[in-house]
PDB file of C-alpha atoms in Angstrom:
ATOM      1  CA  UNK A  17    -141.484 101.699 184.851  1.00  0.00           C
ATOM      2  CA  UNK A  18    -139.803  98.423 185.621  1.00  0.00           C
ATOM      3  CA  UNK A  19    -139.165  97.220 188.885  1.00  0.00           C
ATOM      4  CA  UNK A  20    -136.790  94.548 189.546  1.00  0.00           C
ATOM      5  CA  UNK A  21    -137.175  93.070 192.880  1.00  0.00           C
ATOM      6  CA  UNK A  22    -133.878  92.195 194.490  1.00  0.00           C
ATOM      7  CA  UNK A  23    -134.092  89.293 196.371  1.00  0.00           C
ATOM      8  CA  UNK A  24    -133.067  89.309 200.235  1.00  0.00           C
ATOM      9  CA  UNK A  25    -129.583  88.283 200.890  1.00  0.00           C
ATOM     10  CA  UNK A  26    -130.726  85.447 202.658  1.00  0.00           C
ATOM     11  CA  UNK A  27    -132.583  84.108 199.629  1.00  0.00           C
ATOM     12  CA  UNK A  28    -130.023  85.117 197.511  1.00  0.00           C
ATOM     13  CA  UNK A  29    -127.875  82.705 199.617  1.00  0.00           C
ATOM     14  CA  UNK A  30    -130.116  80.006 199.765  1.00  0.00           C
ATOM     15  CA  UNK A  31    -130.558  80.126 195.827  1.00  0.00           C
ATOM     16  CA  UNK A  32    -126.977  80.137 195.248  1.00  0.00           C
ATOM     17  CA  UNK A  33    -126.096  77.261 197.914  1.00  0.00           C
ATOM     18  CA  UNK A  34    -129.063  75.337 195.872  1.00  0.00           C
ATOM     19  CA  UNK A  35    -127.522  75.993 192.563  1.00  0.00           C
ATOM     20  CA  UNK A  36    -123.888  74.720 193.690  1.00  0.00           C
ATOM     21  CA  UNK A  37    -125.809  71.777 195.264  1.00  0.00           C
ATOM     22  CA  UNK A  38    -127.649  71.234 191.913  1.00  0.00           C
ATOM     23  CA  UNK A  39    -124.140  71.709 189.856  1.00  0.00           C
ATOM     24  CA  UNK A  40    -122.221  69.466 192.259  1.00  0.00           C
ATOM     25  CA  UNK A  41    -124.857  66.708 191.718  1.00  0.00           C
ATOM     26  CA  UNK A  42    -124.907  67.341 188.009  1.00  0.00           C
ATOM     27  CA  UNK A  43    -120.997  66.885 188.181  1.00  0.00           C
ATOM     28  CA  UNK A  44    -121.545  63.866 189.995  1.00  0.00           C
ATOM     29  CA  UNK A  45    -124.269  62.152 187.516  1.00  0.00           C
ATOM     30  CA  UNK A  46    -120.933  63.021 184.529  1.00  0.00           C
ATOM     31  CA  UNK A  47    -118.570  61.238 186.285  1.00  0.00           C
ATOM     32  CA  UNK A  48    -120.860  58.300 187.260  1.00  0.00           C
ATOM     33  CA  UNK A  49    -121.989  57.954 183.666  1.00  0.00           C
ATOM     34  CA  UNK A  50    -118.194  58.000 182.471  1.00  0.00           C
ATOM     35  CA  UNK A  51    -116.997  55.472 185.156  1.00  0.00           C
ATOM     36  CA  UNK A  52    -120.195  53.357 183.708  1.00  0.00           C
ATOM     37  CA  UNK A  53    -118.896  53.383 180.303  1.00  0.00           C
ATOM     38  CA  UNK A  54    -115.293  53.031 181.264  1.00  0.00           C
ATOM     39  CA  UNK A  55    -116.129  49.930 183.076  1.00  0.00           C
ATOM     40  CA  UNK A  56    -118.982  48.831 180.176  1.00  0.00           C
ATOM     41  CA  UNK A  57    -121.655  48.673 182.556  1.00  0.00           C
ATOM     42  CA  UNK A  58    -125.047  48.973 181.288  1.00  0.00           C
ATOM     43  CA  UNK A  59    -126.133  52.950 181.690  1.00  0.00           C
ATOM     44  CA  UNK A  60    -129.470  53.142 183.792  1.00  0.00           C
ATOM     45  CA  UNK A  61    -131.385  55.617 185.351  1.00  0.00           C
ATOM     46  CA  UNK A  62    -131.177  53.654 188.716  1.00  0.00           C
ATOM     47  CA  UNK A  63    -127.115  52.963 187.875  1.00  0.00           C
ATOM     48  CA  UNK A  64    -126.580  56.551 187.568  1.00  0.00           C
ATOM     49  CA  UNK A  65    -128.872  57.486 190.358  1.00  0.00           C
ATOM     50  CA  UNK A  66    -126.770  55.368 192.658  1.00  0.00           C
ATOM     51  CA  UNK A  67    -123.365  56.135 191.459  1.00  0.00           C
ATOM     52  CA  UNK A  68    -124.013  59.718 191.463  1.00  0.00           C
ATOM     53  CA  UNK A  69    -125.490  59.585 195.130  1.00  0.00           C
ATOM     54  CA  UNK A  70    -128.529  61.555 193.740  1.00  0.00           C
ATOM     55  CA  UNK A  71    -132.416  60.541 193.824  1.00  0.00           C
ATOM     56  CA  UNK A  72    -133.884  59.369 190.661  1.00  0.00           C
ATOM     57  CA  UNK A  73    -136.544  62.351 191.086  1.00  0.00           C
ATOM     58  CA  UNK A  74    -133.423  64.632 190.505  1.00  0.00           C
ATOM     59  CA  UNK A  75    -132.305  62.845 187.089  1.00  0.00           C
ATOM     60  CA  UNK A  76    -136.151  63.150 186.033  1.00  0.00           C
ATOM     61  CA  UNK A  77    -136.602  66.344 187.054  1.00  0.00           C
ATOM     62  CA  UNK A  78    -133.449  67.992 185.994  1.00  0.00           C
ATOM     63  CA  UNK A  79    -133.375  68.829 182.263  1.00  0.00           C
ATOM     64  CA  UNK A  80    -129.342  68.558 181.978  1.00  0.00           C
ATOM     65  CA  UNK A  81    -129.461  65.639 183.987  1.00  0.00           C
ATOM     66  CA  UNK A  82    -132.353  64.001 182.247  1.00  0.00           C
ATOM     67  CA  UNK A  83    -130.841  64.791 178.534  1.00  0.00           C
ATOM     68  CA  UNK A  84    -127.233  63.391 179.793  1.00  0.00           C
ATOM     69  CA  UNK A  85    -128.604  59.889 180.804  1.00  0.00           C
ATOM     70  CA  UNK A  86    -130.813  59.815 177.976  1.00  0.00           C
ATOM     71  CA  UNK A  87    -127.634  60.403 175.838  1.00  0.00           C
ATOM     72  CA  UNK A  88    -125.442  58.075 177.460  1.00  0.00           C
ATOM     73  CA  UNK A  89    -128.492  55.211 177.127  1.00  0.00           C
ATOM     74  CA  UNK A  90    -129.024  55.610 173.989  1.00  0.00           C
ATOM     75  CA  UNK A  91    -125.249  56.188 173.073  1.00  0.00           C
ATOM     76  CA  UNK A  92    -124.875  52.686 174.882  1.00  0.00           C
ATOM     77  CA  UNK A  93    -127.544  51.024 172.865  1.00  0.00           C
ATOM     78  CA  UNK A  94    -126.171  52.006 169.750  1.00  0.00           C
ATOM     79  CA  UNK A  95    -122.890  50.729 170.801  1.00  0.00           C
ATOM     80  CA  UNK A  96    -124.405  47.453 171.983  1.00  0.00           C
ATOM     81  CA  UNK A  97    -126.188  47.069 168.486  1.00  0.00           C
ATOM     82  CA  UNK A  98    -122.826  47.671 166.599  1.00  0.00           C
ATOM     83  CA  UNK A  99    -121.181  45.421 169.020  1.00  0.00           C
ATOM     84  CA  UNK A 100    -123.873  42.672 168.773  1.00  0.00           C
ATOM     85  CA  UNK A 101    -123.847  43.288 164.854  1.00  0.00           C
ATOM     86  CA  UNK A 102    -120.113  42.803 164.669  1.00  0.00           C
ATOM     87  CA  UNK A 103    -120.587  39.911 166.809  1.00  0.00           C
ATOM     88  CA  UNK A 104    -122.923  38.135 164.361  1.00  0.00           C
ATOM     89  CA  UNK A 105    -121.040  39.147 161.477  1.00  0.00           C
ATOM     90  CA  UNK A 106    -117.993  37.156 163.295  1.00  0.00           C
ATOM     91  CA  UNK A 107    -120.005  34.478 164.014  1.00  0.00           C
ATOM     92  CA  UNK A 108    -121.733  34.127 160.524  1.00  0.00           C
ATOM     93  CA  UNK A 109    -118.123  34.145 159.006  1.00  0.00           C
ATOM     94  CA  UNK A 110    -116.916  31.444 161.333  1.00  0.00           C
ATOM     95  CA  UNK A 111    -119.939  29.328 160.687  1.00  0.00           C
ATOM     96  CA  UNK A 112    -119.727  29.921 156.713  1.00  0.00           C
ATOM     97  CA  UNK A 113    -115.742  28.819 157.055  1.00  0.00           C
ATOM     98  CA  UNK A 114    -116.960  25.813 159.130  1.00  0.00           C
ATOM     99  CA  UNK A 115    -119.566  25.155 156.114  1.00  0.00           C
ATOM    100  CA  UNK A 116    -116.979  25.410 153.623  1.00  0.00           C
ATOM    101  CA  UNK A 117    -114.576  23.054 155.310  1.00  0.00           C
ATOM    102  CA  UNK A 118    -117.510  20.506 155.937  1.00  0.00           C
ATOM    103  CA  UNK A 119    -118.230  20.382 152.236  1.00  0.00           C
ATOM    104  CA  UNK A 120    -114.472  19.729 151.266  1.00  0.00           C
ATOM    105  CA  UNK A 121    -114.660  17.164 154.282  1.00  0.00           C
ATOM    106  CA  UNK A 122    -117.959  15.866 152.698  1.00  0.00           C
ATOM    107  CA  UNK A 123    -116.291  15.620 149.013  1.00  0.00           C
ATOM    108  CA  UNK A 124    -113.147  13.968 150.080  1.00  0.00           C
ATOM    109  CA  UNK A 125    -115.297  11.497 152.020  1.00  0.00           C
ATOM    110  CA  UNK A 126    -117.338  10.989 149.012  1.00  0.00           C
ATOM    111  CA  UNK A 127    -114.433  10.132 146.930  1.00  0.00           C
ATOM    112  CA  UNK A 128    -113.128   7.514 149.766  1.00  0.00           C
ATOM    113  CA  UNK A 129    -116.049   5.988 149.801  1.00  0.00           C
ATOM    114  CA  UNK A 130    -116.390   5.561 146.124  1.00  0.00           C
ATOM    115  CA  UNK A 131    -112.678   4.301 145.847  1.00  0.00           C
ATOM    116  CA  UNK A 132    -113.298   2.006 148.978  1.00  0.00           C
ATOM    117  CA  UNK A 133    -116.621   0.678 147.501  1.00  0.00           C
ATOM    118  CA  UNK A 134    -114.593  -0.059 144.015  1.00  0.00           C
ATOM    119  CA  UNK A 135    -111.837  -1.940 146.138  1.00  0.00           C
ATOM    120  CA  UNK A 136    -114.432  -4.038 148.038  1.00  0.00           C
ATOM    121  CA  UNK A 137    -116.098  -4.819 144.698  1.00  0.00           C
ATOM    122  CA  UNK A 138    -112.629  -5.692 143.547  1.00  0.00           C
ATOM    123  CA  UNK A 139    -112.023  -8.023 146.355  1.00  0.00           C
ATOM    124  CA  UNK A 140    -115.240  -9.855 146.414  1.00  0.00           C
ATOM    125  CA  UNK A 141    -114.883 -10.870 142.664  1.00  0.00           C
ATOM    126  CA  UNK A 142    -111.476 -12.248 143.630  1.00  0.00           C
ATOM    127  CA  UNK A 143    -113.233 -14.397 146.244  1.00  0.00           C
ATOM    128  CA  UNK A 144    -116.025 -15.174 143.848  1.00  0.00           C
ATOM    129  CA  UNK A 145    -113.236 -16.719 141.295  1.00  0.00           C
ATOM    130  CA  UNK A 146    -111.633 -18.650 144.406  1.00  0.00           C
ATOM    131  CA  UNK A 147    -114.674 -20.032 145.594  1.00  0.00           C
ATOM    132  CA  UNK A 148    -115.696 -21.357 142.256  1.00  0.00           C
ATOM    133  CA  UNK A 149    -112.326 -22.397 141.492  1.00  0.00           C
ATOM    134  CA  UNK A 150    -112.667 -25.048 144.789  1.00  0.00           C
ATOM    135  CA  UNK A 151    -115.065 -27.158 144.445  1.00  0.00           C
ATOM    136  CA  UNK A 152    -116.343 -29.303 147.603  1.00  0.00           C
ATOM    137  CA  UNK A 153    -114.671 -32.464 146.460  1.00  0.00           C
ATOM    138  CA  UNK A 154    -111.610 -30.635 145.536  1.00  0.00           C
ATOM    139  CA  UNK A 155    -111.173 -28.886 149.321  1.00  0.00           C
ATOM    140  CA  UNK A 156    -111.739 -32.333 150.492  1.00  0.00           C
ATOM    141  CA  UNK A 157    -109.196 -33.863 148.382  1.00  0.00           C
ATOM    142  CA  UNK A 158    -106.318 -31.209 149.487  1.00  0.00           C
ATOM    143  CA  UNK A 159    -107.190 -31.588 153.302  1.00  0.00           C
ATOM    144  CA  UNK A 160    -106.673 -35.009 152.965  1.00  0.00           C
ATOM    145  CA  UNK A 161    -103.830 -34.328 151.046  1.00  0.00           C
ATOM    146  CA  UNK A 162    -102.463 -31.707 153.686  1.00  0.00           C
ATOM    147  CA  UNK A 163    -103.190 -34.109 156.270  1.00  0.00           C
ATOM    148  CA  UNK A 164    -101.167 -37.109 154.902  1.00  0.00           C
ATOM    149  CA  UNK A 165     -98.475 -34.852 153.864  1.00  0.00           C
ATOM    150  CA  UNK A 166     -98.284 -33.536 157.783  1.00  0.00           C
ATOM    151  CA  UNK A 167     -97.890 -37.500 158.910  1.00  0.00           C
ATOM    152  CA  UNK A 168     -95.133 -37.775 156.258  1.00  0.00           C
ATOM    153  CA  UNK A 169     -93.419 -34.746 157.349  1.00  0.00           C
ATOM    154  CA  UNK A 170     -93.539 -36.291 161.293  1.00  0.00           C
ATOM    155  CA  UNK A 171     -92.324 -39.635 159.876  1.00  0.00           C
ATOM    156  CA  UNK A 172     -89.393 -38.623 158.241  1.00  0.00           C
ATOM    157  CA  UNK A 173     -88.773 -36.437 161.061  1.00  0.00           C
ATOM    158  CA  UNK A 174     -88.472 -39.387 163.413  1.00  0.00           C
ATOM    159  CA  UNK A 175     -86.701 -41.059 160.685  1.00  0.00           C
ATOM    160  CA  UNK A 176     -83.839 -38.348 160.362  1.00  0.00           C
ATOM    161  CA  UNK A 177     -83.351 -38.344 163.920  1.00  0.00           C
ATOM    162  CA  UNK A 178     -83.074 -41.914 163.958  1.00  0.00           C
ATOM    163  CA  UNK A 179     -80.559 -41.913 161.296  1.00  0.00           C
ATOM    164  CA  UNK A 180     -79.088 -38.997 162.788  1.00  0.00           C
ATOM    165  CA  UNK A 181     -78.515 -40.968 166.100  1.00  0.00           C
ATOM    166  CA  UNK A 182     -77.047 -44.045 164.359  1.00  0.00           C
ATOM    167  CA  UNK A 183     -74.473 -41.820 162.525  1.00  0.00           C
ATOM    168  CA  UNK A 184     -72.950 -40.299 166.025  1.00  0.00           C
ATOM    169  CA  UNK A 185     -72.730 -43.921 167.419  1.00  0.00           C
ATOM    170  CA  UNK A 186     -71.234 -44.802 163.913  1.00  0.00           C
ATOM    171  CA  UNK A 187     -68.837 -41.888 164.253  1.00  0.00           C
ATOM    172  CA  UNK A 188     -68.145 -43.035 167.839  1.00  0.00           C
ATOM    173  CA  UNK A 189     -67.424 -46.472 167.039  1.00  0.00           C
ATOM    174  CA  UNK A 190     -65.051 -45.470 164.251  1.00  0.00           C
ATOM    175  CA  UNK A 191     -63.176 -43.412 166.585  1.00  0.00           C
ATOM    176  CA  UNK A 192     -62.602 -46.307 168.726  1.00  0.00           C
ATOM    177  CA  UNK A 193     -62.010 -48.429 165.755  1.00  0.00           C
ATOM    178  CA  UNK A 194     -59.222 -45.863 164.664  1.00  0.00           C
ATOM    179  CA  UNK A 195     -57.880 -45.646 168.528  1.00  0.00           C
ATOM    180  CA  UNK A 196     -57.321 -49.555 168.292  1.00  0.00           C
ATOM    181  CA  UNK A 197     -55.811 -50.089 165.245  1.00  0.00           C
ATOM    182  CA  UNK A 198     -53.274 -47.331 166.309  1.00  0.00           C
ATOM    183  CA  UNK A 199     -52.528 -49.341 169.477  1.00  0.00           C
ATOM    184  CA  UNK A 200     -52.222 -52.454 167.335  1.00  0.00           C
ATOM    185  CA  UNK A 201     -50.045 -50.459 164.920  1.00  0.00           C
ATOM    186  CA  UNK A 202     -47.636 -49.642 167.349  1.00  0.00           C
ATOM    187  CA  UNK A 203     -47.341 -52.966 168.780  1.00  0.00           C
ATOM    188  CA  UNK A 204     -46.403 -54.250 165.467  1.00  0.00           C
ATOM    189  CA  UNK A 205     -43.725 -51.707 165.084  1.00  0.00           C
ATOM    190  CA  UNK A 206     -42.190 -52.258 168.364  1.00  0.00           C
ATOM    191  CA  UNK A 207     -42.358 -55.612 169.198  1.00  0.00           C
ATOM    192  CA  UNK A 208     -40.704 -55.117 172.908  1.00  0.00           C
ATOM    193  CA  UNK A 209     -43.189 -53.123 173.878  1.00  0.00           C
ATOM    194  CA  UNK A 210     -45.348 -56.043 175.148  1.00  0.00           C
TER     195      UNK A 210
END
């Protein structure tokens, strides 16, 4: 004979209230996990307990709550691992691109350096050729000639200025003489004007 014991009405009411309280707490736990994921905040037992306004003991003792928190933590860890892997891939691609750009720039720099070295060598050769042509005596002679020519230019400039002044004076005298001749011719043609 099976005897099923029927709980007393007060006990049944207390059990139903406890079940409702547990279900409400479980609902708050699920909502807290959803909010933490949406906010991209780290999911942990402490964070869920704070957000759901439940104790950590409830999260550890209740099988459904413990499973939900564990699943959320695992899922967040996997998401974080994927995100870190994607970021690593992006960084690696960026560094790979930078390395390729640096290699190209290095090749261009080596080419430019080689070109510049060749040009410097040519110019140094020209300088040596010029230095070989000009001995110390030739340089001294050219310096002396240059000084002499500068003195001659100064002398010619002075002479030119003097001759220019004489020319101006001669022109002034000529104009004066032309006026004088014109006056005399006028007196000769008109003897009465005296």
